Amino acid sequence: MWLLKYSKRLALVQLLLLQFLLLNPAAAKKDKPEISSHKLDNAPANFFYFDDSNTILLHDREAGLVHRSEDAGKTWDKVDVEAGKAWDMWRHPYDNQKAYIMGKASTHWHTNDQGKTWQDFEIPRARPSLVRAPLSFHAKDSDKVLIHGEVCRLGGILDCTQTTFYTSNGFKEIGLLRRDTRGCVFAHATPEFDTGDGEKADDRIVCVTTGRTSDDRREHRLAVSDNYFEDEHEPALEGDRTVQGLLNVAVVKGYLVAAVRAPNTDELAMYVTDDASVWHRAVFPTDSRLKEDAYTILESTSYSIQVDVLTVDPPTPMGVLFTSNSNGTYFTRNIQHTNRNIHGIVDFEKVQGIQGIVLVNVVDNYEEVERSFGQEGKRLKTQISFDDGREFQDLTVDEKSLHLHSVTEMKNIGRVFSSPAPGVVMGVGNTGKYLKGYDEGDLYVSDDAGLTWTLALEEAHKYEFGDQGSILLAIYDEGPTDVIQYSLNHGKKWHKVDLPEGKIRAKALTTTPDATSMKFFLWGTKRGGSKTEHWVFSIDFEDMHEDKCKDEDFEKWAARVDKDRKPSCVMGRKQFFDRRKADADCFIREKKFEEIEPNFDTCKCTEEDFECDYNFVRSKDRKECVRDGPLPDPKGACKNGAKKYKASSGYRKIPGNGCKGGVDLEGEKERDCGDTLKPIVSGEINTERTAFPAQSFSNYFYLERAGSSSDSSKAGEDETVVMRTDKSEVYISRDHGKTWDQILKGEKIKNVYPHPHFSDVCFFVTTGKRVHYTINRGDTYGHFDAKLEPTRDSTLPALAFHADYKDWLIWTGAQDCDEDNTNCHNDALYSTDRGGTWEYLARYVRKCEFIKEEGRGDKQKLVYCERFKDEKPDGPLQLQSSDNWFAKAETHFNNIVDFATMSEFIIVATRDDSDSLKVDASVDGQTFADALFPSNFNVPIQKAYTVLDSHTHAVFMHVTVGDRQDAEYGSIIKSNSNGTSYVLSLNKVNRNKPGYVDFEKMLGLEGVALVNVVSNINEAEKGSGKKLKTMITHNDGGEWSLLKAPRKDPEGKSYDCSTGDCSLHLHGYTERRDPRATFSSPSAVGLMMAVGNVGEYLTEKSEKTSDTFITRDGGIEWQAVKKGNYMWEYGDQGSIIVIVRDTVSTDEIFYSLDEGQTWTPYKFSKKKVHVAILSTVPSDNSLNFLLWGQEEDSDSEIVTFNLDFSQIKERQEKCKLDPKNPDSDYYLWEPKHPLSDSNCLFGHIAQYLRKLPDRNCKNGQSIQHYFNKGENCECTRADFEWYVFSGFGTVD
């Protein structure tokens, strides 16, 4: 009876309990998260959440598939794209509905609904780019996308053109944006960027493109368009000047940043704009310079850019952290010795969602690391800043220093330390003096944004944040594990949960980007027999029993506090969050996909809220803003004798700063009218004489600084010259010869080798094994000892250099010499650390060279050596190559005479069985082809070649026809684009005994060259002297003609041309003492100067028979400017020309400021001087010149005279560069062929920027003279050259 009643009562209780559970679902919730698993066929190449959703896409590249889950990884489906074709996958960064799957070929797919449906699209005849991200996005209109591709010929293997396409309507239509691009971005690539032009600039696109005449990266430029490149313009980056050498362009928050490589250096300039219209050069401290692949733009703010600059090279790289002012132009140093890896990744991360807090790792033993050249390991310490990097401090755990593994050792995906969960920060590391290995670390947590830390879990773990920081999830990361751990109280207490598939090795743990979800996604691997299995897990906390948080479960939390734990200010505001209390037993739940927005309190203004105004910079001690040059005169306030005026205080409040009251530094200040004036100039040429105890100058070299990361306007102040005397003593001048210092005293310097690719670097080789060097144009010096003494062959250099890596060297040294240092053979060694260590490259060589150049592929280690066969110095020379330091070598030719590496080709001269020479050519440095000479070019025994030029996609070569002493001559032949098939250009061209040829290209102007031909071949071969005539071509050797003679001599008298056969003849290359003394300059377009005579033939070079001539139109019309022989140099890109007497002593120079129309004498010395050399910087862009010589009454010393034109009144104002403006100081000049009525050359009209000769201003920074490739022209005979088939050819 009792049992029956009890059973009925129990049933009733169970029924009531069931009803309660049905009516109260929360009561049925679980005490641990739900975990589901799914096995993958292959490793995921990529996966991501769509923002504000539980939808995940996962890419299996091996199978060419994409999988999709709508429930955070519980269940999966394959997306509907063609199986096996998915090569890459991208998420739109600003539209959470869109993603893209890229195929290997031209077909791709996009989705507008988080991957539920997909539509294909085609990029016509193109595949996705292999060198940059294939897609670039518009932040404000997700239908606008740029697609970077490659259009290739020859089956998609060679000859690929980088091309950018676009869509403006979500891939309904795709159009060609532009060919020959090297990266393009929308100006509106981030939400923060604002052009300020409204809808007008909504479609503004900025591209790096190839140069107007070549793909040489030194000519890459910037192009901007507002209408998808229906038209484009090149923006002025340097004042009103455009800049070449663009490497890349990127949008960083509210800034558009362009990196430019300066020529002949690894230094970079950075240009910044905050509106995509007006650009400024970023200025760094003078002791910190940007270098290629040696700076990293870090996560920045809306009011500054953070940049880390490499200071110590790999293998132990270190850097220094800089922060810019609000417009990104002036950078100041934050912290030194930052830790970097060899890929440029920096241990730097901001705490997400909180202004001003950043964590960095620094190298504590930086001095030992620098001294050891990478042998000493780095000891790292972690530092944190709460004030945007102005001050840094240690992380602490119970007063012990804490150090954390950071970005250079990424163990998970996403951010390392933080998430949008306010103030909750985690990291793996250890306490102590320095950071230990990852496997020696533990997991630490902070819930006050890094101010204080506690131990969360022992051992290293991957970790993630959920439910706005209510949930912390971690998994063991030192090996396999079968549990996860979670904490619901900011890491104070942790709970374990078993994984369903046994032990796995965790690979990635993640959740939604906003960290508001209660679901997590885990990928791990485990062994399944002989194969690695890939598993993904969904970890879901939504059904756990915790209640929804109420108002009392939240606290007002100050994001930043000072040392006294009081809320601190950044950008004029204190930042607060309403966040869940650590011990609250609840979940936020309904705030899923809704990030916490901060609250702000306004602060009173302090000095930190202000920056320097325009035309002001920080003083050296960083304590105040001082003016940077003259200040503008506001509305004529300093007229009529006024002495004072009101102007900027030098400060302005940082844009976006919200402070009010307190300190006010930006009010107007009374200033002297003298502040608006430019420095008073003398109006005179200044001269500095220096004497040296020697008989002669052996050689000299300029280490010209063409650009830097600091103010380009000051680059010309460092015009470094290195000179060696006949006593083997070396002197250096940093100011173009005004002052000199002897360096390396006590050393006998045998040779000076400036680095041909990096103008900051120079090597000084002694007679022994010691080699000195400078890598900063003489600021400091180092040395190394080679294993061998330098080669005894005076015709060969001891050092060879790499085009990209300035520390890679090849040393050619003498081995097995006799007692008298003769009968040696050469061995080659290589170093990749600037002589710190040497390894043998090849033995019994004549010479070795690095082959890396533009367009020769990515084989950086490719080296060519001339080696004696079977190591017998009297045997034939073989040409061998290797791309692994001759661990394995390939023999290309068994009997060569020599090889030459030109800008576009490698030319090899080989000897056949009849002792005749033949030519082979290569473009890529790996494959050679026989050179096919024209059939009408009959030279049975070819005895010598001279490679003349290869800058116009063709080789000009001189083939010796007659080699009788003092009667040498030959023919110039010109190749096709790969250097293998040749046509005859001109016969009877003069050469001398060493093989030099009277051939010279006009620099800076395409297609113009001058030669001297031997007009009396028969008589010369019988012993008569050669009679030379000068000829010119205007179409790259297609046609040649005599130079038109000027009618008047320098004194205004008519030349005697009574014989009728009268033209102008010039002394050429074979008579030149210094090969650098060229007729022309690339920066003085259209100008040439030369010494010669008017008549039937070229006469002997003498004061009586020779005159000095100039042309201003590329060699069509010539003018005689001075009687006798003169040397010349161009300055300020041709706006100054200086000439001085050659072969006779003088005390004066002449200079012209109007392209040689008028000349002004200037007496530079009290004594007569025999001037041997007149020089200036190689760019011809200086206002300084240098005379080298010996005074008449001295035989024990030599002298230099610096001539400084920077003070002359005619060159004080900078020229205005806007050729379309009538007030511009420049005009557009169009060269022409003298036999043509139009201005067509090479099938088009070319336009060059030239300064108007009568304008009294200076060019200043280098100008891109080639302005525009204008309209194409109708073809004429001059546009064709002969292609020789068997039996046909041009008539001589």
PDB file of N, CA, C and O in Angstrom, residues 370-411:
ATOM      1  N   GLU A 370      75.278  43.325 -32.185  1.00  0.00           N
ATOM      2  CA  GLU A 370      75.860  44.110 -33.273  1.00  0.00           C
ATOM      3  C   GLU A 370      77.327  43.754 -33.485  1.00  0.00           C
ATOM      4  O   GLU A 370      77.787  43.630 -34.617  1.00  0.00           O
ATOM      5  N   ARG A 371      78.061  43.577 -32.381  1.00  0.00           N
ATOM      6  CA  ARG A 371      79.495  43.303 -32.505  1.00  0.00           C
ATOM      7  C   ARG A 371      79.781  41.903 -33.038  1.00  0.00           C
ATOM      8  O   ARG A 371      80.818  41.665 -33.649  1.00  0.00           O
ATOM      9  N   SER A 372      78.862  40.970 -32.797  1.00  0.00           N
ATOM     10  CA  SER A 372      79.136  39.575 -33.128  1.00  0.00           C
ATOM     11  C   SER A 372      78.752  39.205 -34.548  1.00  0.00           C
ATOM     12  O   SER A 372      78.947  38.056 -34.946  1.00  0.00           O
ATOM     13  N   PHE A 373      78.194  40.140 -35.318  1.00  0.00           N
ATOM     14  CA  PHE A 373      77.754  39.868 -36.695  1.00  0.00           C
ATOM     15  C   PHE A 373      76.845  38.645 -36.739  1.00  0.00           C
ATOM     16  O   PHE A 373      76.973  37.783 -37.601  1.00  0.00           O
ATOM     17  N   GLY A 374      75.902  38.564 -35.792  1.00  0.00           N
ATOM     18  CA  GLY A 374      74.905  37.515 -35.826  1.00  0.00           C
ATOM     19  C   GLY A 374      75.263  36.265 -35.068  1.00  0.00           C
ATOM     20  O   GLY A 374      74.447  35.340 -34.977  1.00  0.00           O
ATOM     21  N   GLN A 375      76.466  36.192 -34.516  1.00  0.00           N
ATOM     22  CA  GLN A 375      76.849  34.988 -33.778  1.00  0.00           C
ATOM     23  C   GLN A 375      76.235  34.963 -32.381  1.00  0.00           C
ATOM     24  O   GLN A 375      75.993  33.901 -31.815  1.00  0.00           O
ATOM     25  N   GLU A 376      75.990  36.109 -31.802  1.00  0.00           N
ATOM     26  CA  GLU A 376      75.404  36.197 -30.464  1.00  0.00           C
ATOM     27  C   GLU A 376      73.885  36.191 -30.580  1.00  0.00           C
ATOM     28  O   GLU A 376      73.299  36.923 -31.371  1.00  0.00           O
ATOM     29  N   GLY A 377      73.226  35.323 -29.800  1.00  0.00           N
ATOM     30  CA  GLY A 377      71.772  35.269 -29.817  1.00  0.00           C
ATOM     31  C   GLY A 377      71.156  36.475 -29.143  1.00  0.00           C
ATOM     32  O   GLY A 377      71.747  37.089 -28.250  1.00  0.00           O
ATOM     33  N   LYS A 378      69.937  36.816 -29.575  1.00  0.00           N
ATOM     34  CA  LYS A 378      69.235  37.968 -29.005  1.00  0.00           C
ATOM     35  C   LYS A 378      68.566  37.581 -27.686  1.00  0.00           C
ATOM     36  O   LYS A 378      67.966  36.520 -27.572  1.00  0.00           O
ATOM     37  N   ARG A 379      68.671  38.474 -26.704  1.00  0.00           N
ATOM     38  CA  ARG A 379      67.952  38.320 -25.438  1.00  0.00           C
ATOM     39  C   ARG A 379      66.848  39.375 -25.411  1.00  0.00           C
ATOM     40  O   ARG A 379      67.118  40.579 -25.399  1.00  0.00           O
ATOM     41  N   LEU A 380      65.604  38.910 -25.410  1.00  0.00           N
ATOM     42  CA  LEU A 380      64.466  39.796 -25.598  1.00  0.00           C
ATOM     43  C   LEU A 380      63.786  40.132 -24.287  1.00  0.00           C
ATOM     44  O   LEU A 380      63.707  39.300 -23.370  1.00  0.00           O
ATOM     45  N   LYS A 381      63.273  41.361 -24.230  1.00  0.00           N
ATOM     46  CA  LYS A 381      62.468  41.817 -23.098  1.00  0.00           C
ATOM     47  C   LYS A 381      61.191  42.461 -23.658  1.00  0.00           C
ATOM     48  O   LYS A 381      61.237  43.097 -24.713  1.00  0.00           O
ATOM     49  N   THR A 382      60.093  42.289 -22.963  1.00  0.00           N
ATOM     50  CA  THR A 382      58.817  42.854 -23.415  1.00  0.00           C
ATOM     51  C   THR A 382      58.564  44.171 -22.702  1.00  0.00           C
ATOM     52  O   THR A 382      58.750  44.292 -21.484  1.00  0.00           O
ATOM     53  N   GLN A 383      58.142  45.158 -23.471  1.00  0.00           N
ATOM     54  CA  GLN A 383      57.837  46.486 -22.946  1.00  0.00           C
ATOM     55  C   GLN A 383      56.420  46.874 -23.376  1.00  0.00           C
ATOM     56  O   GLN A 383      55.938  46.446 -24.427  1.00  0.00           O
ATOM     57  N   ILE A 384      55.786  47.718 -22.558  1.00  0.00           N
ATOM     58  CA  ILE A 384      54.436  48.183 -22.863  1.00  0.00           C
ATOM     59  C   ILE A 384      54.369  49.690 -22.687  1.00  0.00           C
ATOM     60  O   ILE A 384      55.048  50.264 -21.824  1.00  0.00           O
ATOM     61  N   SER A 385      53.599  50.337 -23.541  1.00  0.00           N
ATOM     62  CA  SER A 385      53.377  51.775 -23.440  1.00  0.00           C
ATOM     63  C   SER A 385      51.879  52.031 -23.328  1.00  0.00           C
ATOM     64  O   SER A 385      51.079  51.384 -24.011  1.00  0.00           O
ATOM     65  N   PHE A 386      51.520  52.983 -22.473  1.00  0.00           N
ATOM     66  CA  PHE A 386      50.120  53.370 -22.299  1.00  0.00           C
ATOM     67  C   PHE A 386      49.850  54.773 -22.844  1.00  0.00           C
ATOM     68  O   PHE A 386      48.758  55.302 -22.660  1.00  0.00           O
ATOM     69  N   ASP A 387      50.858  55.379 -23.507  1.00  0.00           N
ATOM     70  CA  ASP A 387      50.704  56.754 -23.985  1.00  0.00           C
ATOM     71  C   ASP A 387      51.183  56.894 -25.430  1.00  0.00           C
ATOM     72  O   ASP A 387      51.874  57.845 -25.772  1.00  0.00           O
ATOM     73  N   ASP A 388      50.828  55.932 -26.275  1.00  0.00           N
ATOM     74  CA  ASP A 388      51.163  55.988 -27.701  1.00  0.00           C
ATOM     75  C   ASP A 388      52.665  55.951 -27.959  1.00  0.00           C
ATOM     76  O   ASP A 388      53.145  56.494 -28.955  1.00  0.00           O
ATOM     77  N   GLY A 389      53.417  55.307 -27.091  1.00  0.00           N
ATOM     78  CA  GLY A 389      54.829  55.098 -27.353  1.00  0.00           C
ATOM     79  C   GLY A 389      55.757  56.170 -26.850  1.00  0.00           C
ATOM     80  O   GLY A 389      56.957  56.124 -27.126  1.00  0.00           O
ATOM     81  N   ARG A 390      55.235  57.152 -26.102  1.00  0.00           N
ATOM     82  CA  ARG A 390      56.146  58.163 -25.557  1.00  0.00           C
ATOM     83  C   ARG A 390      57.015  57.570 -24.454  1.00  0.00           C
ATOM     84  O   ARG A 390      58.194  57.901 -24.330  1.00  0.00           O
ATOM     85  N   GLU A 391      56.441  56.721 -23.615  1.00  0.00           N
ATOM     86  CA  GLU A 391      57.194  56.053 -22.553  1.00  0.00           C
ATOM     87  C   GLU A 391      56.832  54.575 -22.537  1.00  0.00           C
ATOM     88  O   GLU A 391      55.681  54.195 -22.790  1.00  0.00           O
ATOM     89  N   PHE A 392      57.831  53.737 -22.216  1.00  0.00           N
ATOM     90  CA  PHE A 392      57.622  52.301 -22.129  1.00  0.00           C
ATOM     91  C   PHE A 392      58.020  51.802 -20.744  1.00  0.00           C
ATOM     92  O   PHE A 392      58.874  52.403 -20.078  1.00  0.00           O
ATOM     93  N   GLN A 393      57.404  50.701 -20.317  1.00  0.00           N
ATOM     94  CA  GLN A 393      57.706  50.099 -19.021  1.00  0.00           C
ATOM     95  C   GLN A 393      57.605  48.587 -19.124  1.00  0.00           C
ATOM     96  O   GLN A 393      57.113  48.045 -20.108  1.00  0.00           O
ATOM     97  N   ASP A 394      58.101  47.896 -18.085  1.00  0.00           N
ATOM     98  CA  ASP A 394      58.064  46.440 -18.059  1.00  0.00           C
ATOM     99  C   ASP A 394      56.653  45.929 -17.804  1.00  0.00           C
ATOM    100  O   ASP A 394      55.832  46.592 -17.163  1.00  0.00           O
ATOM    101  N   LEU A 395      56.373  44.713 -18.283  1.00  0.00           N
ATOM    102  CA  LEU A 395      55.219  43.954 -17.803  1.00  0.00           C
ATOM    103  C   LEU A 395      55.609  43.309 -16.486  1.00  0.00           C
ATOM    104  O   LEU A 395      56.762  42.911 -16.293  1.00  0.00           O
ATOM    105  N   THR A 396      54.664  43.175 -15.563  1.00  0.00           N
ATOM    106  CA  THR A 396      55.007  42.622 -14.252  1.00  0.00           C
ATOM    107  C   THR A 396      53.987  41.592 -13.799  1.00  0.00           C
ATOM    108  O   THR A 396      52.788  41.715 -14.063  1.00  0.00           O
ATOM    109  N   VAL A 397      54.495  40.559 -13.113  1.00  0.00           N
ATOM    110  CA  VAL A 397      53.700  39.562 -12.398  1.00  0.00           C
ATOM    111  C   VAL A 397      54.262  39.493 -10.986  1.00  0.00           C
ATOM    112  O   VAL A 397      55.398  39.044 -10.788  1.00  0.00           O
ATOM    113  N   ASP A 398      53.480  39.985 -10.024  1.00  0.00           N
ATOM    114  CA  ASP A 398      53.962  40.008  -8.633  1.00  0.00           C
ATOM    115  C   ASP A 398      55.340  40.634  -8.535  1.00  0.00           C
ATOM    116  O   ASP A 398      56.275  40.085  -7.928  1.00  0.00           O
ATOM    117  N   GLU A 399      55.493  41.791  -9.183  1.00  0.00           N
ATOM    118  CA  GLU A 399      56.717  42.583  -9.176  1.00  0.00           C
ATOM    119  C   GLU A 399      57.879  41.920  -9.926  1.00  0.00           C
ATOM    120  O   GLU A 399      59.016  42.384  -9.860  1.00  0.00           O
ATOM    121  N   LYS A 400      57.624  40.839 -10.622  1.00  0.00           N
ATOM    122  CA  LYS A 400      58.637  40.211 -11.463  1.00  0.00           C
ATOM    123  C   LYS A 400      58.387  40.625 -12.914  1.00  0.00           C
ATOM    124  O   LYS A 400      57.241  40.737 -13.346  1.00  0.00           O
ATOM    125  N   SER A 401      59.469  40.813 -13.671  1.00  0.00           N
ATOM    126  CA  SER A 401      59.327  41.182 -15.080  1.00  0.00           C
ATOM    127  C   SER A 401      58.794  40.000 -15.877  1.00  0.00           C
ATOM    128  O   SER A 401      59.232  38.857 -15.703  1.00  0.00           O
ATOM    129  N   LEU A 402      57.843  40.301 -16.768  1.00  0.00           N
ATOM    130  CA  LEU A 402      57.234  39.285 -17.613  1.00  0.00           C
ATOM    131  C   LEU A 402      57.582  39.582 -19.073  1.00  0.00           C
ATOM    132  O   LEU A 402      57.545  40.736 -19.504  1.00  0.00           O
ATOM    133  N   HIS A 403      57.894  38.522 -19.823  1.00  0.00           N
ATOM    134  CA  HIS A 403      58.253  38.660 -21.233  1.00  0.00           C
ATOM    135  C   HIS A 403      57.416  37.687 -22.044  1.00  0.00           C
ATOM    136  O   HIS A 403      57.267  36.518 -21.667  1.00  0.00           O
ATOM    137  N   LEU A 404      56.873  38.153 -23.163  1.00  0.00           N
ATOM    138  CA  LEU A 404      55.895  37.386 -23.933  1.00  0.00           C
ATOM    139  C   LEU A 404      56.348  37.180 -25.369  1.00  0.00           C
ATOM    140  O   LEU A 404      56.955  38.068 -25.983  1.00  0.00           O
ATOM    141  N   HIS A 405      56.018  36.013 -25.909  1.00  0.00           N
ATOM    142  CA  HIS A 405      56.262  35.737 -27.332  1.00  0.00           C
ATOM    143  C   HIS A 405      55.269  36.538 -28.154  1.00  0.00           C
ATOM    144  O   HIS A 405      54.082  36.585 -27.840  1.00  0.00           O
ATOM    145  N   SER A 406      55.774  37.127 -29.228  1.00  0.00           N
ATOM    146  CA  SER A 406      54.971  38.115 -29.943  1.00  0.00           C
ATOM    147  C   SER A 406      54.822  37.740 -31.416  1.00  0.00           C
ATOM    148  O   SER A 406      54.866  36.569 -31.784  1.00  0.00           O
ATOM    149  N   VAL A 407      54.704  38.754 -32.262  1.00  0.00           N
ATOM    150  CA  VAL A 407      54.298  38.574 -33.650  1.00  0.00           C
ATOM    151  C   VAL A 407      55.324  37.795 -34.464  1.00  0.00           C
ATOM    152  O   VAL A 407      54.970  37.104 -35.422  1.00  0.00           O
ATOM    153  N   THR A 408      56.614  37.881 -34.126  1.00  0.00           N
ATOM    154  CA  THR A 408      57.624  37.157 -34.900  1.00  0.00           C
ATOM    155  C   THR A 408      57.550  35.655 -34.686  1.00  0.00           C
ATOM    156  O   THR A 408      58.218  34.892 -35.392  1.00  0.00           O
ATOM    157  N   GLU A 409      56.780  35.199 -33.699  1.00  0.00           N
ATOM    158  CA  GLU A 409      56.620  33.766 -33.442  1.00  0.00           C
ATOM    159  C   GLU A 409      55.129  33.418 -33.406  1.00  0.00           C
ATOM    160  O   GLU A 409      54.647  32.851 -32.435  1.00  0.00           O
ATOM    161  N   MET A 410      54.419  33.736 -34.449  1.00  0.00           N
ATOM    162  CA  MET A 410      52.979  33.497 -34.483  1.00  0.00           C
ATOM    163  C   MET A 410      52.673  32.015 -34.307  1.00  0.00           C
ATOM    164  O   MET A 410      53.123  31.176 -35.078  1.00  0.00           O
ATOM    165  N   LYS A 411      51.888  31.703 -33.286  1.00  0.00           N
ATOM    166  CA  LYS A 411      51.476  30.322 -33.019  1.00  0.00           C
ATOM    167  C   LYS A 411      49.994  30.105 -33.284  1.00  0.00           C
ATOM    168  O   LYS A 411      49.486  29.001 -33.079  1.00  0.00           O
TER     169      LYS A 411
END
